[in-house]
Amino acid sequence: MTNNKIIGKPLDRVDGKLKVTGAAPYTADVSIENLTYGVIFQSVIAKGKVIEIDTSTAALAPGVIDIITYNQTPSLVKIPFFGNKETLPTEKDDNIYYNGQHLGVVVAETLEQAESAASLIKIISEEEQPTITMAQALSEVFEPESIFFGIMPGKITRGDVESGKAQADVTIEQVYTTPIEHHNPLEPSATIAMWSGDNLTLYETTQGISSTQRGIAAVLNIPPENVRIICKYLGGGFGCKALLRSHTILAAIAARQVKRPVKIVLTRSQMYTACGYRSQTQQQLTLGATKEGKLTVITHTGTSLTSIFDDFVEPVGAATTMLYACPNLQVKYRLARINAGTPTFMRAPGEASGMFALESAMDELASALNIDPIELRLRNHADIDPHTELPWSSKSLKQCYQQGAEIFSWSQRNPIERSMRDGHFLIGWGMASATFPTNSGTTSVKVEIFANGEVKVKSGTQDIGTGTYTVMTQVAAEALGLPSQQVQFELGDSNLPKAPITGNSITVASVSPAVHKAATAARIKMVEMATADANSPLYGFQAEDITVESGQIFLKQDLAKRDSYTEILHRQGLDSLEVTEETSPSPESKQYSKHSFGAIFVEVAVDELLGEIKVRRCVGVYSAGRILNFKTARSQVIGGITWGIGMALMEKTVMDAHHGRVVGANLSDYLIPVHADIPQMQVQFVEEHDAYVNALGTKSLGELPIVGVAAAISNAVYHATGKRIRDLPITPDKLL
Ligand code: MOS
C-alpha cells in the first residue's frame, strides 16, 4: 500500500505552465524542416456538378509546388471507415453535395503563397437548387433501422403505449426544436503529414490517435503499423475532432505527391463545413401521467437532419429510455437529408438536445399537475434502469436534487408564473436533471521506473484540454507512492500502448484503472525486489508490513528500515524497471447500468420590455463516481454549464437557403457566451463509491454538465414570464 493521498486533490494542471507560456506544442506549432503549406479549396455551391477546375493561373503563382484536384487523385474516394463517410468527389463522381465540400489543395512554399494561389483557382460548376432547410427536407423523411453506426436500434419500445395513454389523467404533447450548432474549439483542426519511404507520420488534431491511425491506413491502403499519429496537446475537440476528416486525407496525399511535409490548418470559416456539427432536431414528445404525477407513458420521436450521402442520427431519446420509471415507452428516430456535410457528435450528442425536450416537458407536466418540479421527478425516480432492468452501478440523483435545492434555496420559490420580480425584471427559477452514460474501453499502460529517479507512465490516450495529463499523473503517483512532481505521464502518440478514443466521456473511466493497475504492479514488483534482496534493509519482511511514501519504502513498524526505488535498481544493476498492464470493462460491470447524474438549477432575470434574458445564478450538483481532481472536474462542469447557457440563449447556425452557405462562419457572428454572460456558478459533487464501474470507481463527467441546462433555463424563463419557448435558442424576439 501507499500512504500518498493524491487522488482527488485539486492539483494544478501539470501542463498548465507550458500552456499559459505558449510553450506547449499544439499541432500547428510543431516545427518541421522543409515544410510546405496546403490550402484547401472548396465548393461554393451546395448542389450540382463540377464542370471544370481551372488551375492554370494558380499553378504559375509564386511559390506554388503543386495543385491537387479531386479528379487527379483516384485515392480520393468516398471512404467508409468507422461508420462515417468522408465525401470527396472522385474522378467518377463530380457531384457537389454541399457548400464547402473539399475539391482539392494547393501546396506552396509559404502559407501566404498557398492562400493567394488558391484564390486564383477557377471552379466552373453547374448549380442545382439545394435542399437546405428542415421544412424542405421533411418532404422526404425516413426511419432508419439502426442509429449511431448500428449500435442502437432506430425504434425502442417497452410496455404498451396506447394503454399508457389511456391511463393518463394529464397529457403533455408538444414539439421541441433545436437548431444546427457548431463546435468551435479554440484550436482549429490542423494536420502535418510527412512521409519517410512508406511510413507516414501525422501531427494531428485528434481525439483519437489510434482510430486515426487505423482510419488513414485503411484509406491509403497501407498497414496501420506504417502510420504514426502524434497529438500532444489539443485545444478542444467536443466531438468535431473525433473522426478522421478529409483535410487530413488530403494532407497525407499531398505530402506523398510533393515528397515534402505538408501542413494544413483549417481556417475558422472552414471549421463550419469540414468537421461536422450538431444536427437540427424536431422532437415530438408525449408525457402522460396520473393526477398523482406518476408517468404512465412517454413517447419521443426525434427527427434530425443528415447529409445526402451518409446517415447520422442525433440520438435524442438516449436519456428518455432510462431516466424515469415509466412502464410504457416508445422512442423513435426519423431522418431527412439536406445539402450539408454530415453531422457528428457534439458534446453530449443525443442527451444535450434530447434532454431539452424531455426536461422541458417534465416542467410542463409539473405545471399542469401543480406539483413541484423536483417532487414530480422524485415520484418518477427510477430505482433500477427501467429499460435494461439492471441495477445501477451507483446513482445519487436524489442527493443531487436535494443538495442542489438546498444550495439554491428552491423552497423559497413561488410556484406561480410571473410572481417573482426585481424592478422591471421578471425573475424565474428553473431546474432540470442531467444524465450521461459511463462507458469505457480496453486500455494499456506502461510504467517505467528508472535508476536515475525518473518515473514515466505512458499510454496512447489523449488530453483534449480536459486534464488527462494531470489526473493520470495523480493516479500513478498515488499508486507508486511518489510525489506527483516525480511522475511524468506521456500520451498522444500512437507508438505508446493503446488506449481508446477520447469521446463519449470515457477517458477517465478507461485510462485511470489501467494507470492504477500498472503503477500498483510496478510498486509491488519493487517491494518484492527489496524483500528478496539480502542487501536491502527490508530483506525478509512481508509485503503487507511495508508502505511506500514519497518514493521511500518503509517498514511500517520501524521507519528507520527503508529502501528506495533508485537504490533497489542500483543494487540489482538495473537501469530501469518496466511494467505494462491492460484493463478492460469487467464482465461483472456489465451486470449494472452505469450512468452519471446531476441536477442543474438556474435563476433568470427577464427584462419585461425588451425580452432580454440574463442568467443570474447557477447551481449544479453532480454525481460522477470518484472525482480524481476537484479542480479539473469543476472546470469541466463550468465549461459544460457555460455551453448549456449558450445553447439555451444564443447558439444557432444559419445556412442561406439558396447556396447552403453557413452565414457568419466566424467567432464574432456565431454567438457564444462571453464572461459577462456567465454568472457565478456553484458546483458541487456528490461523491460516490461505485464498486462496479471499475477498480477506481470513476464515472463519466465531461459531457454530463451541458445536459439539462437548456431545459432548466427554458423552465426558468417560463416561470418568469409565463411563456413556454420550445424552440432553441430562446432569443428576446420569442418573448415579445
Ligand atoms: Mo464527445 S461529443 O464524444 O467528443
XYZ file of C-alpha atoms and ligand atoms in Angstrom:
740
model
C 0.000 0.000 0.000
C 0.952 3.617 -0.159
C 0.389 6.475 2.164
C 0.012 9.050 -0.522
C -3.334 10.714 -0.847
C -3.077 12.495 -4.167
C -6.200 11.300 -5.988
C -8.982 13.831 -5.561
C -6.683 16.737 -4.697
C -7.236 19.920 -6.715
C -3.776 19.641 -8.241
C -2.928 22.404 -10.718
C -2.657 21.193 -14.280
C 0.762 19.627 -14.756
C 0.832 21.157 -18.253
C -0.577 24.490 -17.085
C 2.678 26.427 -17.224
C 3.535 25.094 -20.678
C 0.136 26.183 -21.897
C -0.002 29.655 -20.412
C 3.538 30.429 -21.569
C 2.783 29.274 -25.099
C 5.401 26.544 -24.866
C 3.014 23.616 -25.345
C 3.411 22.470 -28.947
C -0.076 22.226 -30.411
C -0.248 20.506 -33.797
C 0.182 23.608 -35.946
C 3.102 24.756 -33.764
C 5.291 21.718 -34.366
C 8.332 22.848 -36.273
C 9.249 20.650 -39.209
C 12.100 21.057 -41.667
C 11.350 21.532 -45.332
C 7.694 22.134 -44.586
C 5.189 23.131 -47.252
C 1.761 24.641 -46.734
C -1.518 23.319 -48.030
C -4.630 25.415 -48.551
C -7.861 23.635 -49.324
C -10.264 24.998 -51.897
C -13.930 24.237 -51.623
C -17.192 24.183 -53.463
C -19.133 27.437 -53.234
C -22.413 25.859 -54.266
C -24.420 23.331 -52.307
C -25.665 21.083 -55.068
C -24.644 20.401 -58.624
C -21.695 19.164 -60.638
C -18.143 20.241 -61.186
C -17.617 21.013 -64.861
C -14.033 22.133 -64.691
C -11.386 23.215 -62.234
C -9.048 25.619 -63.975
C -5.728 25.676 -62.154
C -3.670 27.226 -64.950
C -3.278 30.699 -63.432
C -2.852 29.413 -59.901
C -0.162 26.964 -60.970
C 2.020 29.847 -62.189
C 1.665 31.856 -58.995
C 4.830 32.349 -56.931
C 5.814 29.548 -54.608
C 3.279 27.027 -55.852
C 4.622 23.486 -55.731
C 1.589 21.525 -56.788
C -2.162 21.705 -57.026
C -4.055 18.537 -56.361
C -7.636 18.439 -57.547
C -10.053 15.686 -56.796
C -10.071 14.278 -60.306
C -6.298 13.744 -60.352
C -6.286 11.509 -57.365
C -8.121 8.258 -57.611
C -7.456 7.728 -53.908
C -9.897 10.487 -53.041
C -12.885 8.247 -52.840
C -15.951 8.103 -50.706
C -14.466 6.122 -47.908
C -16.448 4.159 -45.410
C -14.497 3.776 -42.177
C -15.679 3.565 -38.612
C -19.112 4.347 -39.774
C -18.548 7.762 -41.262
C -18.041 8.565 -44.884
C -15.853 11.447 -45.841
C -17.002 12.638 -49.152
C -14.623 13.893 -51.710
C -15.667 13.629 -55.314
C -13.746 11.070 -57.317
C -12.897 11.102 -60.972
C -16.075 9.121 -61.420
C -18.194 11.353 -59.236
C -18.309 15.054 -59.991
C -21.246 15.703 -57.715
C -21.343 18.541 -55.271
C -23.250 17.568 -52.151
C -22.722 20.653 -50.001
C -21.265 24.097 -49.885
C -17.745 23.833 -48.561
C -17.080 20.376 -49.932
C -13.341 19.965 -50.430
C -12.297 19.965 -54.068
C -8.546 19.943 -53.713
C -5.485 21.502 -52.171
C -2.832 23.983 -53.242
C 0.643 23.263 -51.890
C 3.131 26.121 -51.755
C 6.333 27.213 -50.061
C 4.537 29.575 -47.699
C 1.037 29.805 -46.313
C 0.516 33.198 -47.953
C 1.557 31.864 -51.350
C -0.794 28.919 -50.989
C -3.675 31.163 -49.959
C -3.021 33.563 -52.797
C -2.817 30.754 -55.357
C -5.966 29.117 -54.025
C -7.814 32.365 -54.704
C -6.799 32.103 -58.366
C -8.399 28.713 -58.899
C -11.489 28.865 -61.073
C -14.155 26.333 -60.326
C -16.779 26.056 -63.005
C -19.811 24.198 -61.809
C -23.402 23.605 -62.679
C -25.695 24.618 -59.860
C -28.947 22.957 -58.874
C -31.476 24.021 -56.272
C -30.289 22.506 -52.984
C -32.307 21.273 -50.021
C -31.236 23.388 -47.089
C -33.971 23.835 -44.529
C -35.697 21.279 -42.368
C -39.018 22.365 -43.845
C -37.760 21.453 -47.328
C -36.147 18.242 -46.151
C -39.214 16.971 -44.327
C -40.900 16.111 -47.611
C -38.724 13.016 -47.700
C -38.349 11.532 -44.261
C -37.293 8.001 -43.481
C -36.976 5.871 -40.370
C -33.527 4.336 -40.015
C -33.413 0.780 -38.758
C -30.428 1.392 -36.537
C -28.622 4.514 -35.430
C -25.210 5.581 -34.179
C -23.268 3.385 -36.581
C -25.543 0.474 -35.965
C -25.108 0.266 -32.204
C -28.596 1.476 -31.253
C -31.938 0.434 -32.731
C -33.950 3.022 -34.643
C -37.004 2.317 -32.545
C -37.246 1.354 -28.885
C -40.412 0.341 -27.104
C -41.497 -1.078 -23.779
C -44.895 -1.810 -22.352
C -47.930 -0.667 -24.255
C -48.028 2.959 -25.335
C -51.756 3.007 -26.086
C -52.773 1.690 -22.687
C -50.293 4.104 -21.091
C -52.035 6.957 -22.863
C -55.421 5.667 -21.731
C -54.274 5.581 -18.101
C -53.131 9.202 -18.133
C -55.132 11.892 -16.348
C -52.957 14.609 -17.812
C -51.115 14.524 -21.112
C -48.459 16.870 -22.417
C -47.947 16.624 -26.136
C -45.516 19.101 -27.628
C -42.873 19.642 -30.266
C -39.451 20.920 -29.255
C -36.888 22.096 -31.763
C -33.174 22.712 -31.649
C -31.030 24.329 -34.346
C -27.789 23.320 -36.002
C -24.839 24.178 -33.777
C -21.099 24.122 -34.359
C -18.337 23.022 -32.003
C -15.982 25.997 -32.297
C -12.925 24.702 -30.452
C -10.368 27.475 -29.966
C -7.774 25.460 -31.866
C -8.819 24.880 -35.470
C -8.243 21.424 -36.929
C -4.722 21.019 -38.260
C -2.523 18.340 -39.671
C 1.101 17.984 -40.677
C 1.725 14.983 -42.893
C 5.213 13.655 -43.557
C 6.338 10.550 -45.369
C 9.542 8.643 -44.930
C 9.508 5.942 -47.559
C 6.292 4.013 -46.988
C 5.835 5.360 -43.497
C 3.532 8.227 -42.705
C 3.708 10.444 -39.635
C 0.798 12.754 -38.903
C 0.853 15.505 -36.336
C -2.847 15.696 -35.972
C -5.551 17.478 -34.007
C -7.464 14.422 -32.912
C -9.434 12.980 -30.048
C -8.382 9.507 -31.162
C -4.802 8.741 -32.199
C -5.429 5.005 -32.564
C -8.637 5.387 -34.535
C -6.965 7.951 -36.797
C -4.075 5.560 -37.331
C -6.416 2.770 -38.371
C -8.604 5.084 -40.429
C -5.896 6.736 -42.502
C -4.194 3.377 -43.044
C -7.447 1.973 -44.415
C -7.966 4.981 -46.675
C -4.429 4.894 -48.086
C -4.352 1.128 -48.142
C -1.180 0.816 -46.080
C -0.597 -1.213 -42.907
C -1.506 0.640 -39.681
C 1.994 -0.039 -38.343
C 3.294 2.248 -41.097
C 1.361 5.151 -39.649
C 2.257 7.166 -36.577
C -0.149 9.732 -35.150
C 1.054 12.346 -32.685
C -1.160 14.724 -30.734
C 0.375 16.009 -27.518
C -1.984 18.937 -26.927
C -5.446 19.660 -28.198
C -7.247 22.981 -27.921
C -10.681 21.453 -27.519
C -12.438 18.800 -29.561
C -16.001 18.366 -28.306
C -16.650 15.723 -30.965
C -15.533 17.613 -34.075
C -12.055 16.110 -33.812
C -13.270 12.598 -33.064
C -13.400 11.208 -36.601
C -10.900 11.222 -39.427
C -11.694 14.085 -41.788
C -10.962 14.748 -45.430
C -8.428 17.551 -44.803
C -6.220 15.002 -43.086
C -6.540 12.625 -46.001
C -5.747 15.480 -48.406
C -2.635 16.413 -46.418
C -1.368 12.830 -46.493
C -1.987 12.526 -50.229
C -0.447 15.919 -50.951
C 2.662 15.132 -48.896
C 3.129 11.891 -50.787
C 2.778 13.703 -54.071
C 5.117 16.649 -53.367
C 7.549 14.437 -51.417
C 7.779 17.016 -48.630
C 5.902 17.501 -45.375
C 2.602 19.360 -45.830
C 0.779 21.355 -43.187
C -2.908 22.144 -43.473
C -4.661 24.278 -40.890
C -8.363 24.787 -41.456
C -9.485 28.388 -41.412
C -12.071 29.375 -38.852
C -14.670 29.504 -41.581
C -13.718 26.024 -42.818
C -14.405 24.800 -39.282
C -18.074 25.355 -40.122
C -18.077 22.936 -43.053
C -15.256 20.438 -42.585
C -15.752 18.885 -39.168
C -19.410 18.095 -38.623
C -21.997 19.856 -36.487
C -24.812 19.163 -34.076
C -27.840 18.392 -36.200
C -31.055 20.312 -36.152
C -33.818 18.398 -34.389
C -37.564 18.404 -34.207
C -38.786 16.340 -31.291
C -42.335 15.239 -30.657
C -42.733 14.380 -27.043
C -45.718 12.956 -25.216
C -45.854 12.565 -21.449
C -48.905 11.094 -19.772
C -49.326 10.920 -16.007
C -51.844 10.173 -13.329
C -53.041 13.087 -11.232
C -50.627 11.911 -8.526
C -47.845 12.578 -11.012
C -46.890 9.001 -11.906
C -45.825 8.745 -15.526
C -47.915 6.271 -17.478
C -46.449 6.882 -20.922
C -43.538 8.558 -22.686
C -43.159 8.811 -26.433
C -40.274 10.647 -28.024
C -39.858 10.893 -31.769
C -36.696 12.637 -32.865
C -36.341 13.906 -36.404
C -32.875 15.124 -37.306
C -31.057 16.125 -40.448
C -28.197 14.384 -42.160
C -26.226 14.787 -45.375
C -27.140 13.468 -48.815
C -24.509 10.742 -48.627
C -24.343 9.494 -45.034
C -26.697 8.718 -42.172
C -26.055 10.305 -38.814
C -28.932 10.333 -36.366
C -28.914 12.652 -33.376
C -29.889 10.132 -30.664
C -32.184 12.456 -28.747
C -34.007 9.621 -26.979
C -30.933 8.131 -25.312
C -31.769 9.520 -21.872
C -35.525 9.249 -22.376
C -35.370 5.454 -22.208
C -33.634 5.335 -18.813
C -34.291 8.457 -16.808
C -37.776 7.880 -15.407
C -39.636 4.827 -14.166
C -42.342 4.728 -16.781
C -43.765 1.359 -17.886
C -44.878 2.369 -21.373
C -42.463 3.989 -23.763
C -41.616 4.496 -27.369
C -38.528 6.243 -28.740
C -38.223 6.561 -32.460
C -35.921 8.242 -34.932
C -36.514 9.841 -38.283
C -34.008 11.305 -40.701
C -34.176 13.783 -43.528
C -31.422 14.885 -45.892
C -30.069 18.327 -46.640
C -27.215 19.620 -48.741
C -24.747 19.979 -45.903
C -21.885 17.922 -44.565
C -22.710 15.025 -42.297
C -23.468 15.999 -38.689
C -21.421 14.403 -35.962
C -21.055 14.004 -32.222
C -21.130 17.250 -30.322
C -20.736 17.394 -26.566
C -23.352 15.064 -25.105
C -24.709 14.039 -28.507
C -28.310 12.982 -28.003
C -28.593 13.980 -24.369
C -27.916 17.689 -24.879
C -30.728 18.111 -27.425
C -32.994 15.345 -26.164
C -32.999 16.406 -22.541
C -34.026 19.905 -23.600
C -37.249 18.309 -24.804
C -37.748 15.769 -22.019
C -36.911 18.079 -19.141
C -38.989 20.923 -20.609
C -41.920 18.541 -20.952
C -41.459 17.381 -17.360
C -41.705 21.020 -16.284
C -44.855 21.452 -18.356
C -46.270 18.364 -16.700
C -45.346 19.671 -13.241
C -47.185 22.928 -14.008
C -50.215 21.104 -15.365
C -50.401 18.883 -12.283
C -49.487 21.662 -9.880
C -46.702 19.532 -8.447
C -43.265 20.913 -7.637
C -40.837 20.038 -10.457
C -38.415 18.260 -8.103
C -41.244 16.385 -6.425
C -42.534 15.233 -9.824
C -39.097 13.893 -10.685
C -38.823 12.130 -7.331
C -42.207 10.468 -7.854
C -40.861 9.011 -11.084
C -37.392 8.232 -9.833
C -36.036 5.092 -11.487
C -34.702 2.825 -8.739
C -33.357 0.460 -11.366
C -32.692 1.136 -15.035
C -36.273 0.941 -16.323
C -35.197 -0.147 -19.751
C -32.473 -2.754 -19.228
C -33.950 -3.602 -15.793
C -30.393 -3.774 -14.482
C -29.470 -2.250 -11.133
C -27.484 0.976 -11.268
C -23.783 0.605 -10.536
C -24.360 3.731 -8.448
C -26.890 6.517 -8.554
C -27.104 9.626 -6.408
C -29.635 11.637 -8.358
C -31.836 12.162 -5.298
C -28.886 13.627 -3.408
C -28.170 15.885 -6.388
C -31.761 17.217 -6.329
C -31.691 17.642 -2.585
C -28.310 19.323 -2.296
C -28.972 21.499 -5.319
C -32.332 22.583 -3.937
C -30.728 23.416 -0.618
C -27.884 25.479 -2.068
C -30.274 27.243 -4.437
C -32.945 27.815 -1.738
C -35.517 26.187 -4.006
C -38.014 26.069 -1.147
C -38.293 29.886 -1.441
C -39.661 29.561 -4.955
C -43.162 30.857 -5.509
C -44.532 28.303 -7.994
C -46.814 30.827 -9.716
C -45.553 32.218 -13.020
C -44.680 35.916 -13.118
C -44.806 36.022 -9.336
C -41.175 36.940 -8.685
C -39.802 40.338 -9.660
C -36.820 42.588 -9.284
C -37.780 46.014 -10.560
C -38.585 45.706 -14.260
C -37.023 42.249 -14.367
C -39.209 39.198 -14.140
C -37.399 36.554 -12.111
C -37.698 32.865 -12.844
C -36.284 29.766 -11.193
C -35.984 26.540 -13.127
C -34.316 23.204 -12.763
C -33.639 20.040 -14.735
C -31.959 16.673 -14.351
C -28.753 15.658 -16.070
C -27.536 12.223 -17.021
C -24.873 10.651 -19.195
C -23.767 7.021 -19.578
C -20.448 5.742 -18.271
C -18.700 3.666 -20.874
C -15.103 2.524 -21.040
C -12.702 0.655 -23.279
C -9.618 -1.525 -23.182
C -6.524 0.432 -22.197
C -2.835 -0.429 -21.883
C -0.388 1.460 -19.708
C 3.363 1.122 -19.339
C 5.201 2.244 -16.204
C 8.959 2.759 -16.276
C 10.917 3.453 -13.114
C 14.497 4.487 -13.835
C 17.559 4.117 -11.614
C 18.194 7.856 -12.076
C 14.922 8.591 -10.303
C 12.767 9.351 -13.319
C 9.355 7.737 -13.498
C 7.417 7.613 -16.743
C 3.884 6.415 -17.196
C 2.767 6.004 -20.791
C -0.482 5.402 -22.572
C -1.722 6.285 -26.040
C -4.640 8.300 -24.728
C -5.391 11.961 -25.403
C -5.660 15.152 -23.368
C -8.231 17.208 -25.245
C -7.870 20.078 -22.808
C -9.749 18.245 -20.103
C -6.837 17.374 -17.804
C -5.853 13.816 -18.704
C -2.163 14.562 -18.109
C -2.927 15.864 -14.655
C -5.371 13.294 -13.328
C -3.400 10.327 -14.655
C -0.255 11.746 -13.045
C -2.174 11.826 -9.773
C -3.407 8.250 -10.089
C 0.080 6.986 -10.967
C 1.798 8.969 -8.212
C -0.609 7.745 -5.573
C -0.263 4.117 -6.627
C 3.521 4.366 -6.807
C 3.866 6.226 -3.526
C 5.598 9.145 -5.215
C 5.056 12.885 -5.133
C 3.201 13.897 -8.282
C 6.099 16.086 -9.484
C 8.198 12.952 -9.792
C 5.897 11.256 -12.275
C 5.774 12.143 -15.948
C 2.701 10.999 -17.806
C 3.077 10.651 -21.558
C 0.223 10.396 -24.033
C -0.750 11.397 -27.546
C 1.458 9.116 -29.646
C 0.227 6.004 -31.425
C 3.566 4.335 -30.637
C 2.505 4.223 -26.974
C 0.411 1.383 -25.528
C -3.120 1.505 -26.934
C -5.980 3.428 -25.362
C -9.457 4.262 -26.641
C -10.649 7.418 -28.337
C -11.321 10.400 -26.083
C -15.016 10.785 -26.718
C -18.263 9.731 -25.121
C -16.693 10.803 -21.785
C -14.837 7.505 -21.493
C -11.250 8.566 -20.887
C -11.188 8.763 -17.101
C -13.167 5.545 -16.635
C -11.000 3.723 -19.199
C -7.499 5.004 -18.515
C -7.459 5.623 -14.766
C -7.999 1.950 -13.824
C -5.227 0.906 -16.219
C -2.823 3.501 -14.825
C -3.673 2.373 -11.333
C -3.182 -1.274 -12.187
C 0.164 -0.771 -13.921
C 1.523 1.589 -11.271
C 0.400 -0.716 -8.476
C 2.040 -3.680 -10.215
C 5.272 -1.703 -10.557
C 5.226 -0.767 -6.874
C 4.588 -4.372 -5.829
C 7.447 -5.566 -8.006
C 9.753 -3.035 -6.388
C 8.743 -4.105 -2.892
C 9.289 -7.754 -3.842
C 12.732 -6.946 -5.164
C 13.577 -5.247 -1.863
C 12.308 -8.005 0.407
C 14.158 -10.623 -1.666
C 17.436 -8.706 -1.656
C 19.801 -9.659 1.185
C 21.370 -6.202 0.913
C 18.101 -4.399 1.480
C 17.132 -3.183 4.981
C 13.755 -4.713 4.148
C 15.138 -8.154 3.414
C 12.830 -10.930 4.540
C 9.915 -8.734 5.627
C 6.359 -9.285 4.382
C 4.971 -7.001 1.679
C 1.916 -6.140 3.784
C 4.175 -4.719 6.511
C 5.701 -2.298 4.067
C 4.439 1.070 2.903
C 5.614 3.454 0.228
C 5.618 7.219 0.589
C 7.443 9.955 -1.293
C 9.433 7.310 -3.076
C 10.717 5.822 0.181
C 9.802 2.273 1.043
C 9.407 1.791 4.803
C 8.711 -0.913 7.258
C 5.527 0.284 8.932
C 6.707 -0.642 12.445
C 10.197 0.770 12.039
C 10.536 3.790 9.830
C 14.328 3.513 10.021
C 14.126 0.398 7.890
C 13.796 1.912 4.480
C 14.764 1.442 0.899
C 14.044 3.376 -2.293
C 13.228 2.658 -5.929
C 16.559 4.041 -7.116
C 18.622 2.088 -4.573
C 16.806 -1.140 -5.331
C 17.510 -0.726 -9.043
C 21.145 0.308 -8.447
C 21.845 -2.725 -6.278
C 20.413 -5.002 -8.957
C 22.473 -3.257 -11.617
C 19.306 -2.306 -13.480
C 18.760 0.931 -15.394
C 15.008 0.624 -15.110
C 12.035 -1.495 -14.266
C 9.213 -1.712 -16.738
C 5.664 -2.954 -16.224
C 2.812 -2.971 -18.747
C -0.761 -3.737 -17.750
C -4.087 -3.679 -19.524
C -7.637 -3.237 -18.258
C -11.000 -3.833 -19.893
C -14.546 -3.411 -18.636
C -15.132 -6.392 -16.339
C -17.878 -8.924 -17.075
C -19.292 -8.045 -13.645
C -19.621 -4.387 -14.585
C -21.868 -5.418 -17.469
C -24.443 -6.605 -14.941
C -25.054 -2.974 -13.999
C -26.428 0.078 -15.710
C -23.712 2.719 -15.490
C -24.631 6.385 -15.631
C -23.624 9.661 -14.086
C -26.330 12.008 -12.869
C -26.828 15.587 -11.833
C -29.245 18.414 -11.213
C -28.997 21.950 -12.514
C -30.777 24.969 -11.026
C -30.850 28.406 -12.615
C -32.240 31.826 -11.930
C -33.004 34.086 -14.857
C -33.957 37.734 -14.980
C -36.043 38.690 -17.986
C -36.374 42.326 -18.971
C -40.128 42.657 -19.268
C -39.975 45.291 -22.005
C -37.017 44.101 -24.030
C -37.218 40.363 -23.552
C -33.526 40.247 -22.736
C -32.636 37.204 -20.634
C -29.827 37.134 -18.142
C -28.830 34.032 -16.236
C -28.176 35.292 -12.727
C -27.365 32.194 -10.733
C -26.460 28.592 -11.463
C -26.173 25.712 -9.074
C -25.064 22.359 -10.442
C -24.709 19.231 -8.346
C -23.246 16.146 -9.975
C -22.585 12.548 -9.053
C -19.934 11.057 -11.284
C -18.294 8.437 -9.131
C -14.902 9.162 -7.704
C -13.592 12.588 -8.657
C -9.881 12.388 -9.437
C -9.199 16.125 -9.232
C -11.726 18.605 -7.912
C -10.207 21.494 -9.813
C -10.150 19.938 -13.290
C -13.551 18.327 -12.636
C -15.028 21.675 -11.631
C -13.553 23.235 -14.763
C -15.291 20.596 -16.880
C -18.567 21.402 -15.177
C -18.193 25.160 -15.555
C -17.420 24.670 -19.249
C -20.414 22.394 -19.709
C -22.869 24.702 -17.961
C -21.494 27.686 -19.862
C -22.061 25.839 -23.113
C -25.554 24.963 -21.933
C -26.253 28.666 -21.413
C -25.033 29.342 -24.947
C -27.212 26.545 -26.278
C -30.229 27.925 -24.436
C -29.875 31.574 -25.356
C -27.503 32.126 -28.269
C -26.200 29.334 -30.440
C -27.659 28.739 -33.863
C -26.048 28.062 -37.207
C -27.868 29.557 -40.154
C -27.385 28.474 -43.762
C -28.599 30.623 -46.604
C -31.410 28.893 -48.401
C -30.063 29.483 -51.918
C -26.465 28.378 -51.752
C -26.336 26.468 -48.482
C -23.539 28.631 -47.210
C -23.078 28.952 -43.463
C -23.894 32.548 -42.638
C -21.483 34.131 -40.202
C -18.980 31.288 -40.137
C -16.767 33.017 -37.614
C -16.474 33.552 -33.888
C -17.905 37.060 -33.931
C -21.149 36.249 -35.729
C -21.735 32.799 -34.249
C -22.884 33.750 -30.793
C -21.431 32.021 -27.773
C -21.365 33.322 -24.214
C -18.614 35.650 -23.042
C -17.658 36.208 -19.421
C -20.266 38.940 -18.996
C -22.999 36.425 -19.897
C -21.987 33.942 -17.233
C -22.940 34.255 -13.577
C -21.167 32.885 -10.551
C -21.630 29.151 -10.604
C -21.860 26.936 -7.602
C -20.655 23.469 -8.441
C -20.829 20.556 -6.096
C -20.095 16.857 -6.396
C -21.886 14.092 -4.554
C -19.051 11.692 -4.057
C -19.853 8.094 -4.868
C -18.013 4.872 -4.183
C -19.055 2.875 -7.185
C -17.826 -0.660 -6.664
C -18.807 -1.915 -10.107
C -17.771 0.501 -12.841
C -14.050 -0.124 -12.440
C -11.432 -0.609 -9.746
C -11.182 3.122 -9.096
C -14.906 3.862 -9.167
C -14.533 6.574 -11.816
C -17.526 7.521 -13.990
C -18.175 9.841 -16.918
C -18.099 13.581 -16.329
C -17.095 15.618 -19.387
C -20.416 15.643 -21.217
C -22.747 15.469 -18.227
C -22.854 19.172 -17.256
C -24.211 20.522 -20.557
C -27.168 18.149 -20.219
C -30.349 19.733 -18.886
C -29.064 23.305 -18.839
C -31.160 24.494 -21.791
C -34.280 22.967 -20.232
C -33.552 24.468 -16.816
C -33.214 27.895 -18.466
C -36.353 27.441 -20.563
C -38.198 26.328 -17.436
C -36.917 29.388 -15.573
C -37.979 31.645 -18.457
C -41.443 30.107 -18.292
C -41.548 30.636 -14.546
C -40.502 34.257 -15.032
C -42.739 35.148 -17.954
C -45.447 32.511 -18.326
C -44.182 31.931 -21.868
C -43.036 28.465 -22.825
C -40.356 28.589 -25.514
C -39.939 25.220 -27.165
C -37.567 26.359 -29.868
C -33.898 27.000 -29.126
C -32.251 29.395 -28.770
C -34.547 31.455 -26.538
C -33.944 34.867 -28.062
C -35.710 38.076 -26.963
C -37.908 38.176 -30.081
C -39.575 34.941 -28.998
C -40.614 36.567 -25.714
C -42.078 39.744 -27.146
Mo -17.588 13.780 -27.453
S -19.179 14.683 -28.398
O -17.960 12.108 -27.716
O -16.208 14.227 -28.228
